[in-house]
CSV table of C-alpha atoms in Angstrom, one decimal:
chain,number,residue,atom,x,y,z
A,1,ASP,CA,10.8,-6.0,11.1
A,2,ILE,CA,10.8,-8.0,7.9
A,3,GLN,CA,12.8,-6.3,5.1
A,4,MET,CA,11.7,-6.6,1.5
A,5,THR,CA,14.3,-6.1,-1.2
A,6,GLN,CA,13.4,-5.8,-4.8
A,7,SER,CA,15.7,-6.1,-7.8
A,8,PRO,CA,16.4,-4.5,-10.1
A,9,SER,CA,15.5,-1.0,-9.0
A,10,THR,CA,15.0,0.1,-12.6
A,11,LEU,CA,14.3,-2.1,-15.6
A,12,SER,CA,14.3,-1.0,-19.2
A,13,ALA,CA,12.4,-3.1,-21.6
A,14,SER,CA,10.5,-3.0,-24.9
A,15,ILE,CA,6.9,-3.7,-25.9
A,16,GLY,CA,6.4,-7.4,-26.2
A,17,ASP,CA,9.3,-8.3,-23.9
A,18,ARG,CA,9.0,-10.8,-21.0
A,19,VAL,CA,10.2,-9.3,-17.8
A,20,THR,CA,10.7,-10.5,-14.3
A,21,ILE,CA,11.0,-8.6,-11.0
A,22,THR,CA,12.4,-10.3,-7.9
A,23,CYS,CA,11.4,-9.6,-4.3
A,24,ARG,CA,13.4,-11.1,-1.4
A,25,ALA,CA,12.3,-11.2,2.2
A,26,SER,CA,14.7,-11.0,5.1
A,27,GLN,CA,13.0,-14.1,6.7
A,28,SER,CA,10.4,-16.6,5.5
A,29,ILE,CA,6.9,-15.1,4.9
A,30,SER,CA,5.4,-18.3,3.5
A,31,SER,CA,3.2,-17.1,0.6
A,32,TRP,CA,2.0,-13.9,2.3
A,33,LEU,CA,3.1,-11.6,-0.5
A,34,ALA,CA,1.2,-9.1,-2.6
A,35,TRP,CA,2.2,-7.1,-5.7
A,36,TYR,CA,1.0,-3.6,-6.6
A,37,GLN,CA,1.4,-1.4,-9.7
A,38,GLN,CA,1.7,2.4,-9.4
A,39,LYS,CA,1.7,4.8,-12.2
A,40,SER,CA,3.0,8.3,-11.8
A,41,GLY,CA,0.6,10.5,-9.8
A,42,LYS,CA,-1.8,7.7,-9.2
A,43,ALA,CA,-2.7,5.4,-6.3
A,44,PRO,CA,-1.3,1.9,-6.2
A,45,LYS,CA,-3.3,-0.9,-7.9
A,46,PHE,CA,-3.6,-4.3,-6.4
A,47,LEU,CA,-2.3,-7.0,-8.8
A,48,ILE,CA,-1.5,-10.3,-7.0
A,49,TYR,CA,-2.1,-11.8,-3.6
A,50,LYS,CA,-0.8,-14.9,-1.8
A,51,ALA,CA,2.3,-14.7,-4.0
A,52,SER,CA,0.6,-16.2,-7.1
A,53,SER,CA,-3.2,-15.4,-7.1
A,54,LEU,CA,-4.2,-12.9,-9.7
A,55,GLU,CA,-6.7,-10.3,-8.6
A,56,SER,CA,-9.9,-10.2,-10.6
A,57,GLY,CA,-9.7,-8.0,-13.7
A,58,VAL,CA,-5.9,-8.0,-13.8
A,59,PRO,CA,-4.6,-9.2,-17.3
A,60,SER,CA,-3.4,-12.8,-17.4
A,61,ARG,CA,0.0,-11.6,-18.8
A,62,PHE,CA,0.8,-10.9,-15.1
A,63,SER,CA,1.9,-13.8,-12.9
A,64,GLY,CA,3.5,-14.3,-9.6
A,65,SER,CA,5.5,-17.1,-8.0
A,66,GLY,CA,7.6,-18.0,-5.1
A,67,SER,CA,7.4,-18.9,-1.4
A,68,GLY,CA,9.5,-18.5,1.7
A,69,THR,CA,11.9,-15.7,1.0
A,70,GLU,CA,12.1,-15.4,-2.8
A,71,PHE,CA,9.3,-14.2,-5.1
A,72,THR,CA,8.9,-13.1,-8.7
A,73,LEU,CA,6.5,-11.0,-10.7
A,74,THR,CA,6.5,-11.8,-14.4
A,75,ILE,CA,4.9,-9.9,-17.2
A,76,SER,CA,4.8,-12.3,-20.2
A,77,SER,CA,4.5,-9.7,-23.0
A,78,LEU,CA,4.9,-6.0,-22.1
A,79,GLN,CA,2.2,-3.7,-23.1
A,80,PRO,CA,2.3,0.1,-23.2
A,81,ASP,CA,0.1,0.3,-20.1
A,82,ASP,CA,2.5,-1.7,-18.1
A,83,PHE,CA,5.2,0.9,-17.7
A,84,ALA,CA,5.0,1.8,-14.1
A,85,THR,CA,6.6,1.2,-10.7
A,86,TYR,CA,5.9,-2.2,-9.0
A,87,TYR,CA,6.0,-2.9,-5.3
A,88,CYS,CA,6.0,-6.1,-3.3
A,89,GLN,CA,4.5,-6.2,0.2
A,90,GLN,CA,4.7,-8.8,2.9
A,91,TYR,CA,1.8,-9.5,5.2
A,92,ASP,CA,3.2,-12.4,7.2
A,93,SER,CA,3.7,-10.2,10.3
A,94,TYR,CA,3.4,-6.7,11.6
A,95,PRO,CA,4.6,-4.2,10.7
A,96,ILE,CA,3.5,-4.7,7.1
A,97,THR,CA,6.5,-3.8,4.9
A,98,PHE,CA,6.9,-2.9,1.2
A,99,GLY,CA,9.8,-3.4,-1.1
A,100,GLN,CA,11.5,-0.2,-2.4
A,101,GLY,CA,9.9,-0.5,-5.8
A,102,THR,CA,11.0,-1.4,-9.3
A,103,LYS,CA,10.6,1.2,-12.0
A,104,LEU,CA,9.8,-0.4,-15.4
A,105,GLU,CA,10.8,2.0,-18.2
A,106,ILE,CA,10.5,1.9,-22.0
A,107,LYS,CA,13.8,1.0,-23.7
B,1,GLU,CA,-18.2,1.0,-7.0
B,2,VAL,CA,-15.7,1.4,-4.2
B,3,HIS,CA,-14.7,4.9,-3.5
B,4,LEU,CA,-12.2,6.2,-0.9
B,5,MET,CA,-11.6,9.9,-0.5
B,6,GLU,CA,-9.0,11.3,1.9
B,7,SER,CA,-9.0,14.9,3.2
B,8,GLY,CA,-7.3,17.0,5.8
B,9,GLY,CA,-3.8,17.3,4.4
B,10,VAL,CA,-2.2,20.8,4.9
B,11,VAL,CA,1.1,22.5,5.6
B,12,VAL,CA,1.8,22.2,9.4
B,13,GLN,CA,4.8,23.2,11.5
B,14,PRO,CA,7.0,20.6,13.2
B,15,GLY,CA,5.5,19.6,16.5
B,16,GLY,CA,2.0,20.4,15.3
B,17,SER,CA,-1.0,18.2,15.0
B,18,LEU,CA,-3.4,17.2,12.2
B,19,ARG,CA,-6.3,14.9,11.7
B,20,LEU,CA,-6.8,13.1,8.4
B,21,SER,CA,-10.2,11.7,7.2
B,22,CYS,CA,-11.1,9.1,4.7
B,23,ALA,CA,-14.7,8.9,3.5
B,24,ALA,CA,-15.7,5.5,2.2
B,25,SER,CA,-18.5,4.4,-0.1
B,26,GLY,CA,-19.6,1.6,-2.4
B,27,PHE,CA,-19.0,-1.2,0.1
B,28,THR,CA,-20.1,-2.2,3.6
B,29,PHE,CA,-17.6,-0.2,5.5
B,30,ASP,CA,-18.0,-1.9,8.9
B,31,ASP,CA,-17.2,-5.3,7.4
B,32,TYR,CA,-13.6,-4.4,6.6
B,33,THR,CA,-10.2,-3.6,8.2
B,34,MET,CA,-8.8,-0.3,6.9
B,35,HIS,CA,-5.3,1.0,6.6
B,36,TRP,CA,-3.2,4.1,6.2
B,37,VAL,CA,-0.2,4.0,3.9
B,38,ARG,CA,2.1,7.0,3.1
B,39,GLN,CA,4.5,7.9,0.4
B,40,SER,CA,7.1,10.6,0.8
B,41,PRO,CA,7.7,12.7,-2.3
B,42,GLY,CA,9.6,10.6,-4.9
B,43,LYS,CA,9.9,7.7,-2.5
B,44,GLY,CA,8.3,4.3,-2.0
B,45,LEU,CA,5.3,3.1,0.0
B,46,GLU,CA,5.4,2.9,3.8
B,47,TRP,CA,2.6,1.3,5.8
B,48,VAL,CA,1.5,3.4,8.7
B,49,SER,CA,-1.4,1.8,10.6
B,50,LEU,CA,-4.5,-0.4,10.5
B,51,ILE,CA,-7.7,-0.8,12.4
B,52,THR,CA,-10.0,-3.8,12.4
B,53,TRP,CA,-13.6,-3.7,11.3
B,54,ASP,CA,-14.9,-2.9,14.8
B,55,GLY,CA,-12.1,-0.7,16.0
B,56,GLY,CA,-11.1,-3.4,18.5
B,57,SER,CA,-7.5,-3.8,17.3
B,58,THR,CA,-5.0,-1.3,15.9
B,59,TYR,CA,-1.5,-1.6,14.8
B,60,TYR,CA,1.2,1.0,14.0
B,61,ALA,CA,4.5,1.3,12.2
B,62,GLY,CA,7.3,1.9,14.7
B,63,SER,CA,8.0,5.3,13.1
B,64,VAL,CA,4.6,6.7,14.2
B,65,LYS,CA,3.7,4.6,17.3
B,66,GLY,CA,2.9,6.8,20.2
B,67,ARG,CA,2.3,9.9,17.9
B,68,PHE,CA,-0.4,8.8,15.5
B,69,THR,CA,-3.8,7.3,16.4
B,70,ILE,CA,-6.1,5.5,13.9
B,71,SER,CA,-9.8,5.4,14.5
B,72,ARG,CA,-13.1,4.9,12.6
B,73,ASP,CA,-16.7,5.8,12.8
B,74,ASN,CA,-18.7,3.1,11.2
B,75,SER,CA,-21.9,5.1,11.4
B,76,LYS,CA,-20.3,7.7,9.2
B,77,ASN,CA,-18.4,5.3,6.9
B,78,SER,CA,-15.2,7.2,7.9
B,79,LEU,CA,-11.6,6.4,8.8
B,80,TYR,CA,-9.4,8.9,10.7
B,81,LEU,CA,-5.7,9.4,11.5
B,82,GLN,CA,-4.8,11.7,14.3
B,83,MET,CA,-1.3,12.9,13.9
B,84,ASN,CA,0.6,14.5,16.8
B,85,SER,CA,4.1,15.7,17.3
B,86,LEU,CA,4.6,15.9,13.6
B,87,ARG,CA,8.1,15.8,12.2
B,88,THR,CA,9.6,16.9,8.8
B,89,GLU,CA,10.0,13.2,7.9
B,90,ASP,CA,6.2,12.8,8.2
B,91,THR,CA,5.8,14.8,5.0
B,92,ALA,CA,4.1,12.5,2.6
B,93,LEU,CA,1.0,11.7,0.6
B,94,TYR,CA,-1.3,9.7,2.9
B,95,TYR,CA,-3.5,7.0,1.4
B,96,CYS,CA,-6.3,5.2,3.0
B,97,ALA,CA,-6.8,1.6,1.7
B,98,LYS,CA,-9.4,-1.1,2.1
B,99,ASP,CA,-8.3,-4.5,3.2
B,100,ARG,CA,-10.2,-7.2,1.4
B,101,THR,CA,-9.5,-10.1,3.8
B,102,ALA,CA,-8.3,-8.5,7.1
B,103,MET,CA,-4.9,-9.9,6.1
B,104,ALA,CA,-3.5,-6.7,4.6
B,105,GLU,CA,-4.4,-7.4,1.0
B,106,LEU,CA,-5.1,-3.8,0.0
B,107,ASP,CA,-7.5,-4.0,-2.9
B,108,TYR,CA,-8.8,-0.4,-3.1
B,109,TRP,CA,-6.9,2.9,-2.4
B,110,GLY,CA,-7.9,6.5,-2.3
B,111,ARG,CA,-6.1,9.2,-4.2
B,112,GLY,CA,-4.3,10.4,-1.1
B,113,THR,CA,-4.0,13.7,0.8
B,114,LEU,CA,-0.7,15.6,1.1
B,115,VAL,CA,0.7,16.4,4.5
B,116,THR,CA,3.7,18.8,4.5
B,117,VAL,CA,5.5,19.4,7.8
B,118,SER,CA,7.7,22.5,7.4
B,119,SER,CA,8.6,25.6,9.3
């Protein structure tokens, strides 16, 4: 199985900050990576696919990059609505696997 | 508007069985691969299973293979998860999710149904 490791596990930041979350795969997954946002008590929301393509309706302050084994999710200017937990997910091969999550907290 | 609603979650004893359902609306259900994903209390997301649009192919996580069976009824716009030989570690919120491309890009999720395995 492909292991996905996110860092950091927790990130404290302020409104307006630029933040970056890293996701590493245990083997190459090309660009078959998605990002999700989950707020407390809610279902995950689909943000980014194929490592860097923004889902329709997702604010442009979100961006993704990377290929192979290392990927990043960047939020260019944090807004109050962005404080949540973020997960990466590989879909290069089965079983599909998720990272352990990064909790983005208000500093 | 896409809507997915899971049901069937209850408290069940270890070794017991349970069938979850997911009712879909707002899209052409039989065009899409569907998934189950679970989340243990306070933990991360764990993919469980998928089924292709016609039910012709299914895949499972190693942790549930041989115990869980995914199925669908396209005439009823419904997805199912038959869960047998339940273990305490199966306790989780179970989500159904729509796959936009049959490549595991999960663009819509239900609100989940809670399964608790406890004696």
